[in-house]
């Protein structure tokens, strides 16, 4: 996952203080969190009309991770959206 992230220009963030096994990455204003035991990915980004948003996807495999790194706004049909306040 780390090599996939860096090949897409993402910086690896320290997750050593996390209670759940996870990997976290940042590129510009986009942050991606991968919860490794559940296969859930959280994308945190600025939406052009909605402002700060969070998009969560469940059951992401490595192909889905690659799609998420390529386009963090991509819709997989297996997620849900939470709008920032």
PDB file of N, CA and C in Angstrom:
ATOM      1  N   UNK A   1       0.841  -1.195   0.000  1.00  0.00           N
ATOM      2  CA  UNK A   1       0.000   0.000   0.000  1.00  0.00           C
ATOM      3  C   UNK A   1       0.879   1.249   0.000  1.00  0.00           C
ATOM      4  N   UNK A   2       1.971   1.231   0.799  1.00  0.00           N
ATOM      5  CA  UNK A   2       2.870   2.385   0.843  1.00  0.00           C
ATOM      6  C   UNK A   2       3.478   2.674  -0.525  1.00  0.00           C
ATOM      7  N   UNK A   3       3.925   1.640  -1.234  1.00  0.00           N
ATOM      8  CA  UNK A   3       4.546   1.874  -2.540  1.00  0.00           C
ATOM      9  C   UNK A   3       3.521   2.377  -3.551  1.00  0.00           C
ATOM     10  N   UNK A   4       2.284   1.905  -3.454  1.00  0.00           N
ATOM     11  CA  UNK A   4       1.218   2.392  -4.324  1.00  0.00           C
ATOM     12  C   UNK A   4       0.957   3.869  -4.054  1.00  0.00           C
ATOM     13  N   UNK A   5       0.935   4.236  -2.777  1.00  0.00           N
ATOM     14  CA  UNK A   5       0.701   5.633  -2.397  1.00  0.00           C
ATOM     15  C   UNK A   5       1.813   6.538  -2.909  1.00  0.00           C
ATOM     16  N   UNK A   6       3.056   6.155  -2.666  1.00  0.00           N
ATOM     17  CA  UNK A   6       4.168   7.020  -3.080  1.00  0.00           C
ATOM     18  C   UNK A   6       4.261   7.109  -4.598  1.00  0.00           C
ATOM     19  N   UNK A   7       3.882   6.040  -5.306  1.00  0.00           N
ATOM     20  CA  UNK A   7       3.908   6.104  -6.776  1.00  0.00           C
ATOM     21  C   UNK A   7       2.853   7.069  -7.316  1.00  0.00           C
ATOM     22  N   UNK A   8       1.843   7.388  -6.510  1.00  0.00           N
ATOM     23  CA  UNK A   8       0.816   8.365  -6.889  1.00  0.00           C
ATOM     24  C   UNK A   8       1.082   9.740  -6.264  1.00  0.00           C
ATOM     25  N   UNK A   9       2.260   9.915  -5.666  1.00  0.00           N
ATOM     26  CA  UNK A   9       2.642  11.230  -5.150  1.00  0.00           C
ATOM     27  C   UNK A   9       2.161  11.536  -3.745  1.00  0.00           C
ATOM     28  N   UNK A  10       1.743  10.522  -2.989  1.00  0.00           N
ATOM     29  CA  UNK A  10       1.269  10.728  -1.622  1.00  0.00           C
ATOM     30  C   UNK A  10       2.410  10.598  -0.622  1.00  0.00           C
ATOM     31  N   UNK A  11       2.342  11.369   0.426  1.00  0.00           N
ATOM     32  CA  UNK A  11       3.273  11.311   1.550  1.00  0.00           C
ATOM     33  C   UNK A  11       2.710  10.333   2.579  1.00  0.00           C
ATOM     34  N   UNK A  12       3.554   9.484   3.134  1.00  0.00           N
ATOM     35  CA  UNK A  12       3.142   8.543   4.170  1.00  0.00           C
ATOM     36  C   UNK A  12       3.111   9.270   5.512  1.00  0.00           C
ATOM     37  N   UNK A  13       1.994   9.180   6.218  1.00  0.00           N
ATOM     38  CA  UNK A  13       1.838   9.836   7.517  1.00  0.00           C
ATOM     39  C   UNK A  13       2.035   8.823   8.637  1.00  0.00           C
ATOM     40  N   UNK A  14       2.487   9.294   9.768  1.00  0.00           N
ATOM     41  CA  UNK A  14       2.726   8.438  10.932  1.00  0.00           C
ATOM     42  C   UNK A  14       1.399   8.045  11.575  1.00  0.00           C
ATOM     43  N   UNK A  15       1.172   6.749  11.707  1.00  0.00           N
ATOM     44  CA  UNK A  15      -0.052   6.253  12.352  1.00  0.00           C
ATOM     45  C   UNK A  15       0.283   5.405  13.581  1.00  0.00           C
ATOM     46  N   UNK A  16       1.475   5.584  14.122  1.00  0.00           N
ATOM     47  CA  UNK A  16       1.904   4.744  15.243  1.00  0.00           C
ATOM     48  C   UNK A  16       1.070   4.965  16.506  1.00  0.00           C
ATOM     49  N   UNK A  17       0.398   6.093  16.628  1.00  0.00           N
ATOM     50  CA  UNK A  17      -0.440   6.350  17.802  1.00  0.00           C
ATOM     51  C   UNK A  17      -1.875   5.875  17.630  1.00  0.00           C
ATOM     52  N   UNK A  18      -2.202   5.322  16.480  1.00  0.00           N
ATOM     53  CA  UNK A  18      -3.556   4.852  16.219  1.00  0.00           C
ATOM     54  C   UNK A  18      -3.823   3.557  16.969  1.00  0.00           C
ATOM     55  N   UNK A  19      -5.042   3.405  17.467  1.00  0.00           N
ATOM     56  CA  UNK A  19      -5.401   2.170  18.169  1.00  0.00           C
ATOM     57  C   UNK A  19      -5.761   1.058  17.186  1.00  0.00           C
ATOM     58  N   UNK A  20      -6.189   1.403  15.985  1.00  0.00           N
ATOM     59  CA  UNK A  20      -6.536   0.411  14.964  1.00  0.00           C
ATOM     60  C   UNK A  20      -5.413   0.335  13.934  1.00  0.00           C
ATOM     61  N   UNK A  21      -5.164  -0.853  13.369  1.00  0.00           N
ATOM     62  CA  UNK A  21      -4.159  -0.943  12.310  1.00  0.00           C
ATOM     63  C   UNK A  21      -4.608  -0.129  11.101  1.00  0.00           C
ATOM     64  N   UNK A  22      -3.843   0.892  10.764  1.00  0.00           N
ATOM     65  CA  UNK A  22      -4.228   1.751   9.650  1.00  0.00           C
ATOM     66  C   UNK A  22      -3.008   2.324   8.969  1.00  0.00           C
ATOM     67  N   UNK A  23      -3.242   2.827   7.754  1.00  0.00           N
ATOM     68  CA  UNK A  23      -2.227   3.547   6.992  1.00  0.00           C
ATOM     69  C   UNK A  23      -2.860   4.865   6.565  1.00  0.00           C
ATOM     70  N   UNK A  24      -2.066   5.928   6.588  1.00  0.00           N
ATOM     71  CA  UNK A  24      -2.593   7.255   6.295  1.00  0.00           C
ATOM     72  C   UNK A  24      -1.640   7.976   5.348  1.00  0.00           C
ATOM     73  N   UNK A  25      -2.221   8.715   4.395  1.00  0.00           N
ATOM     74  CA  UNK A  25      -1.434   9.374   3.346  1.00  0.00           C
ATOM     75  C   UNK A  25      -2.000  10.762   3.065  1.00  0.00           C
ATOM     76  N   UNK A  26      -1.120  11.656   2.580  1.00  0.00           N
ATOM     77  CA  UNK A  26      -1.562  13.013   2.231  1.00  0.00           C
ATOM     78  C   UNK A  26      -0.887  13.446   0.928  1.00  0.00           C
ATOM     79  N   UNK A  27      -1.674  14.101   0.094  1.00  0.00           N
ATOM     80  CA  UNK A  27      -1.164  14.763  -1.115  1.00  0.00           C
ATOM     81  C   UNK A  27      -1.932  16.073  -1.241  1.00  0.00           C
ATOM     82  N   UNK A  28      -1.213  17.177  -1.106  1.00  0.00           N
ATOM     83  CA  UNK A  28      -1.837  18.504  -1.116  1.00  0.00           C
ATOM     84  C   UNK A  28      -2.934  18.554  -0.055  1.00  0.00           C
ATOM     85  N   UNK A  29      -4.168  18.883  -0.443  1.00  0.00           N
ATOM     86  CA  UNK A  29      -5.254  19.023   0.535  1.00  0.00           C
ATOM     87  C   UNK A  29      -6.051  17.735   0.711  1.00  0.00           C
ATOM     88  N   UNK A  30      -5.595  16.630   0.126  1.00  0.00           N
ATOM     89  CA  UNK A  30      -6.302  15.354   0.211  1.00  0.00           C
ATOM     90  C   UNK A  30      -5.622  14.461   1.233  1.00  0.00           C
ATOM     91  N   UNK A  31      -6.417  13.890   2.133  1.00  0.00           N
ATOM     92  CA  UNK A  31      -5.906  12.916   3.094  1.00  0.00           C
ATOM     93  C   UNK A  31      -6.698  11.626   2.931  1.00  0.00           C
ATOM     94  N   UNK A  32      -5.990  10.500   2.903  1.00  0.00           N
ATOM     95  CA  UNK A  32      -6.618   9.187   2.789  1.00  0.00           C
ATOM     96  C   UNK A  32      -6.218   8.345   3.987  1.00  0.00           C
ATOM     97  N   UNK A  33      -7.197   7.764   4.672  1.00  0.00           N
ATOM     98  CA  UNK A  33      -6.960   6.824   5.764  1.00  0.00           C
ATOM     99  C   UNK A  33      -7.461   5.454   5.333  1.00  0.00           C
ATOM    100  N   UNK A  34      -6.621   4.445   5.488  1.00  0.00           N
ATOM    101  CA  UNK A  34      -6.982   3.062   5.182  1.00  0.00           C
ATOM    102  C   UNK A  34      -7.003   2.278   6.488  1.00  0.00           C
ATOM    103  N   UNK A  35      -8.170   1.753   6.879  1.00  0.00           N
ATOM    104  CA  UNK A  35      -8.276   0.882   8.043  1.00  0.00           C
ATOM    105  C   UNK A  35      -8.039  -0.535   7.535  1.00  0.00           C
ATOM    106  N   UNK A  36      -6.920  -1.112   7.916  1.00  0.00           N
ATOM    107  CA  UNK A  36      -6.430  -2.338   7.299  1.00  0.00           C
ATOM    108  C   UNK A  36      -7.247  -3.577   7.649  1.00  0.00           C
ATOM    109  N   UNK A  37      -7.836  -3.635   8.821  1.00  0.00           N
ATOM    110  CA  UNK A  37      -8.588  -4.841   9.195  1.00  0.00           C
ATOM    111  C   UNK A  37      -9.990  -4.864   8.586  1.00  0.00           C
ATOM    112  N   UNK A  38     -10.547  -3.707   8.265  1.00  0.00           N
ATOM    113  CA  UNK A  38     -11.916  -3.663   7.729  1.00  0.00           C
ATOM    114  C   UNK A  38     -11.961  -3.397   6.233  1.00  0.00           C
ATOM    115  N   UNK A  39     -10.858  -2.932   5.652  1.00  0.00           N
ATOM    116  CA  UNK A  39     -10.869  -2.589   4.235  1.00  0.00           C
ATOM    117  C   UNK A  39     -11.613  -1.296   3.954  1.00  0.00           C
ATOM    118  N   UNK A  40     -11.765  -0.458   4.965  1.00  0.00           N
ATOM    119  CA  UNK A  40     -12.453   0.828   4.801  1.00  0.00           C
ATOM    120  C   UNK A  40     -11.435   1.917   4.495  1.00  0.00           C
ATOM    121  N   UNK A  41     -11.802   2.814   3.574  1.00  0.00           N
ATOM    122  CA  UNK A  41     -10.956   3.952   3.222  1.00  0.00           C
ATOM    123  C   UNK A  41     -11.751   5.224   3.467  1.00  0.00           C
ATOM    124  N   UNK A  42     -11.146   6.178   4.150  1.00  0.00           N
ATOM    125  CA  UNK A  42     -11.738   7.495   4.347  1.00  0.00           C
ATOM    126  C   UNK A  42     -10.972   8.520   3.530  1.00  0.00           C
ATOM    127  N   UNK A  43     -11.679   9.263   2.671  1.00  0.00           N
ATOM    128  CA  UNK A  43     -11.086  10.353   1.888  1.00  0.00           C
ATOM    129  C   UNK A  43     -11.569  11.666   2.478  1.00  0.00           C
ATOM    130  N   UNK A  44     -10.641  12.536   2.771  1.00  0.00           N
ATOM    131  CA  UNK A  44     -10.954  13.844   3.343  1.00  0.00           C
ATOM    132  C   UNK A  44     -10.452  14.885   2.368  1.00  0.00           C
ATOM    133  N   UNK A  45     -11.372  15.656   1.788  1.00  0.00           N
ATOM    134  CA  UNK A  45     -10.974  16.595   0.747  1.00  0.00           C
ATOM    135  C   UNK A  45     -11.931  17.769   0.657  1.00  0.00           C
ATOM    136  N   UNK A  46     -11.560  18.725  -0.151  1.00  0.00           N
ATOM    137  CA  UNK A  46     -12.364  19.922  -0.384  1.00  0.00           C
ATOM    138  C   UNK A  46     -13.186  19.699  -1.647  1.00  0.00           C
ATOM    139  N   UNK A  47     -14.506  19.711  -1.504  1.00  0.00           N
ATOM    140  CA  UNK A  47     -15.400  19.553  -2.644  1.00  0.00           C
ATOM    141  C   UNK A  47     -15.687  20.932  -3.221  1.00  0.00           C
ATOM    142  N   UNK A  48     -15.729  21.060  -4.563  1.00  0.00           N
ATOM    143  CA  UNK A  48     -15.921  22.391  -5.165  1.00  0.00           C
ATOM    144  C   UNK A  48     -17.195  23.110  -4.739  1.00  0.00           C
ATOM    145  N   UNK A  49     -18.281  22.373  -4.493  1.00  0.00           N
ATOM    146  CA  UNK A  49     -19.539  23.025  -4.101  1.00  0.00           C
ATOM    147  C   UNK A  49     -19.915  22.784  -2.657  1.00  0.00           C
ATOM    148  N   UNK A  50     -19.512  21.662  -2.079  1.00  0.00           N
ATOM    149  CA  UNK A  50     -19.970  21.287  -0.744  1.00  0.00           C
ATOM    150  C   UNK A  50     -18.996  21.659   0.365  1.00  0.00           C
ATOM    151  N   UNK A  51     -17.819  22.142   0.013  1.00  0.00           N
ATOM    152  CA  UNK A  51     -16.823  22.462   1.028  1.00  0.00           C
ATOM    153  C   UNK A  51     -16.077  21.216   1.472  1.00  0.00           C
ATOM    154  N   UNK A  52     -15.622  21.203   2.722  1.00  0.00           N
ATOM    155  CA  UNK A  52     -14.876  20.063   3.241  1.00  0.00           C
ATOM    156  C   UNK A  52     -15.802  18.853   3.363  1.00  0.00           C
ATOM    157  N   UNK A  53     -15.370  17.732   2.804  1.00  0.00           N
ATOM    158  CA  UNK A  53     -16.190  16.526   2.834  1.00  0.00           C
ATOM    159  C   UNK A  53     -15.362  15.315   3.248  1.00  0.00           C
ATOM    160  N   UNK A  54     -16.073  14.299   3.673  1.00  0.00           N
ATOM    161  CA  UNK A  54     -15.483  13.005   3.972  1.00  0.00           C
ATOM    162  C   UNK A  54     -16.251  11.968   3.174  1.00  0.00           C
ATOM    163  N   UNK A  55     -15.528  11.074   2.523  1.00  0.00           N
ATOM    164  CA  UNK A  55     -16.147  10.000   1.761  1.00  0.00           C
ATOM    165  C   UNK A  55     -15.532   8.691   2.236  1.00  0.00           C
ATOM    166  N   UNK A  56     -16.367   7.757   2.657  1.00  0.00           N
ATOM    167  CA  UNK A  56     -15.896   6.472   3.158  1.00  0.00           C
ATOM    168  C   UNK A  56     -16.304   5.372   2.206  1.00  0.00           C
ATOM    169  N   UNK A  57     -15.387   4.448   1.967  1.00  0.00           N
ATOM    170  CA  UNK A  57     -15.651   3.287   1.120  1.00  0.00           C
ATOM    171  C   UNK A  57     -15.334   2.034   1.915  1.00  0.00           C
ATOM    172  N   UNK A  58     -16.161   1.027   1.753  1.00  0.00           N
ATOM    173  CA  UNK A  58     -15.976  -0.238   2.479  1.00  0.00           C
ATOM    174  C   UNK A  58     -15.458  -1.317   1.545  1.00  0.00           C
ATOM    175  N   UNK A  59     -14.800  -2.310   2.136  1.00  0.00           N
ATOM    176  CA  UNK A  59     -14.340  -3.499   1.412  1.00  0.00           C
ATOM    177  C   UNK A  59     -13.477  -3.158   0.197  1.00  0.00           C
ATOM    178  N   UNK A  60     -12.518  -2.269   0.383  1.00  0.00           N
ATOM    179  CA  UNK A  60     -11.624  -1.864  -0.702  1.00  0.00           C
ATOM    180  C   UNK A  60     -10.465  -2.860  -0.789  1.00  0.00           C
ATOM    181  N   UNK A  61     -10.234  -3.376  -1.994  1.00  0.00           N
ATOM    182  CA  UNK A  61      -9.084  -4.242  -2.230  1.00  0.00           C
ATOM    183  C   UNK A  61      -7.967  -3.400  -2.852  1.00  0.00           C
ATOM    184  N   UNK A  62      -6.891  -4.025  -3.285  1.00  0.00           N
ATOM    185  CA  UNK A  62      -5.765  -3.266  -3.831  1.00  0.00           C
ATOM    186  C   UNK A  62      -6.127  -2.546  -5.126  1.00  0.00           C
ATOM    187  N   UNK A  63      -6.988  -3.142  -5.952  1.00  0.00           N
ATOM    188  CA  UNK A  63      -7.434  -2.447  -7.164  1.00  0.00           C
ATOM    189  C   UNK A  63      -8.221  -1.193  -6.796  1.00  0.00           C
ATOM    190  N   UNK A  64      -9.104  -1.330  -5.811  1.00  0.00           N
ATOM    191  CA  UNK A  64      -9.870  -0.176  -5.341  1.00  0.00           C
ATOM    192  C   UNK A  64      -8.983   0.872  -4.716  1.00  0.00           C
ATOM    193  N   UNK A  65      -7.936   0.437  -4.011  1.00  0.00           N
ATOM    194  CA  UNK A  65      -6.981   1.388  -3.426  1.00  0.00           C
ATOM    195  C   UNK A  65      -6.276   2.170  -4.533  1.00  0.00           C
ATOM    196  N   UNK A  66      -5.880   1.472  -5.589  1.00  0.00           N
ATOM    197  CA  UNK A  66      -5.244   2.152  -6.720  1.00  0.00           C
ATOM    198  C   UNK A  66      -6.168   3.183  -7.348  1.00  0.00           C
ATOM    199  N   UNK A  67      -7.448   2.840  -7.495  1.00  0.00           N
ATOM    200  CA  UNK A  67      -8.427   3.790  -8.037  1.00  0.00           C
ATOM    201  C   UNK A  67      -8.589   4.988  -7.117  1.00  0.00           C
ATOM    202  N   UNK A  68      -8.569   4.741  -5.811  1.00  0.00           N
ATOM    203  CA  UNK A  68      -8.720   5.820  -4.841  1.00  0.00           C
ATOM    204  C   UNK A  68      -7.516   6.751  -4.868  1.00  0.00           C
ATOM    205  N   UNK A  69      -6.303   6.204  -4.968  1.00  0.00           N
ATOM    206  CA  UNK A  69      -5.117   7.054  -5.074  1.00  0.00           C
ATOM    207  C   UNK A  69      -5.139   7.863  -6.369  1.00  0.00           C
ATOM    208  N   UNK A  70      -5.605   7.258  -7.454  1.00  0.00           N
ATOM    209  CA  UNK A  70      -5.676   7.955  -8.735  1.00  0.00           C
ATOM    210  C   UNK A  70      -6.696   9.084  -8.688  1.00  0.00           C
ATOM    211  N   UNK A  71      -7.872   8.792  -8.135  1.00  0.00           N
ATOM    212  CA  UNK A  71      -8.938   9.789  -8.048  1.00  0.00           C
ATOM    213  C   UNK A  71      -9.666   9.621  -6.720  1.00  0.00           C
ATOM    214  N   UNK A  72      -9.289  10.407  -5.698  1.00  0.00           N
ATOM    215  CA  UNK A  72      -9.911  10.253  -4.378  1.00  0.00           C
ATOM    216  C   UNK A  72     -11.407  10.557  -4.361  1.00  0.00           C
ATOM    217  N   UNK A  73     -11.928  11.174  -5.420  1.00  0.00           N
ATOM    218  CA  UNK A  73     -13.362  11.477  -5.496  1.00  0.00           C
ATOM    219  C   UNK A  73     -14.157  10.351  -6.147  1.00  0.00           C
ATOM    220  N   UNK A  74     -13.481   9.315  -6.593  1.00  0.00           N
ATOM    221  CA  UNK A  74     -14.160   8.254  -7.324  1.00  0.00           C
ATOM    222  C   UNK A  74     -15.224   7.585  -6.464  1.00  0.00           C
ATOM    223  N   UNK A  75     -16.334   7.248  -7.091  1.00  0.00           N
ATOM    224  CA  UNK A  75     -17.437   6.592  -6.392  1.00  0.00           C
ATOM    225  C   UNK A  75     -17.408   5.112  -6.737  1.00  0.00           C
ATOM    226  N   UNK A  76     -17.368   4.274  -5.722  1.00  0.00           N
ATOM    227  CA  UNK A  76     -17.274   2.836  -5.927  1.00  0.00           C
ATOM    228  C   UNK A  76     -18.611   2.139  -5.748  1.00  0.00           C
ATOM    229  N   UNK A  77     -19.596   2.841  -5.245  1.00  0.00           N
ATOM    230  CA  UNK A  77     -20.883   2.226  -4.968  1.00  0.00           C
ATOM    231  C   UNK A  77     -20.925   1.537  -3.607  1.00  0.00           C
ATOM    232  N   UNK A  78     -19.788   1.488  -2.914  1.00  0.00           N
ATOM    233  CA  UNK A  78     -19.740   0.815  -1.625  1.00  0.00           C
ATOM    234  C   UNK A  78     -19.382   1.746  -0.496  1.00  0.00           C
ATOM    235  N   UNK A  79     -19.869   2.965  -0.565  1.00  0.00           N
ATOM    236  CA  UNK A  79     -19.463   3.915   0.457  1.00  0.00           C
ATOM    237  C   UNK A  79     -20.578   4.813   0.916  1.00  0.00           C
ATOM    238  N   UNK A  80     -20.177   5.756   1.740  1.00  0.00           N
ATOM    239  CA  UNK A  80     -21.123   6.743   2.229  1.00  0.00           C
ATOM    240  C   UNK A  80     -20.383   8.056   2.436  1.00  0.00           C
ATOM    241  N   UNK A  81     -21.118   9.123   2.520  1.00  0.00           N
ATOM    242  CA  UNK A  81     -20.563  10.482   2.513  1.00  0.00           C
ATOM    243  C   UNK A  81     -20.963  11.212   3.783  1.00  0.00           C
ATOM    244  N   UNK A  82     -20.028  11.958   4.322  1.00  0.00           N
ATOM    245  CA  UNK A  82     -20.318  12.812   5.475  1.00  0.00           C
ATOM    246  C   UNK A  82     -19.792  14.203   5.168  1.00  0.00           C
ATOM    247  N   UNK A  83     -20.613  15.207   5.362  1.00  0.00           N
ATOM    248  CA  UNK A  83     -20.204  16.564   5.041  1.00  0.00           C
ATOM    249  C   UNK A  83     -19.637  17.239   6.286  1.00  0.00           C
ATOM    250  N   UNK A  84     -18.567  18.003   6.082  1.00  0.00           N
ATOM    251  CA  UNK A  84     -17.954  18.737   7.199  1.00  0.00           C
ATOM    252  C   UNK A  84     -18.849  19.827   7.715  1.00  0.00           C
ATOM    253  N   UNK A  85     -18.564  20.282   8.918  1.00  0.00           N
ATOM    254  CA  UNK A  85     -19.391  21.351   9.519  1.00  0.00           C
ATOM    255  C   UNK A  85     -18.585  22.591   9.696  1.00  0.00           C
TER     256      UNK A  85
END
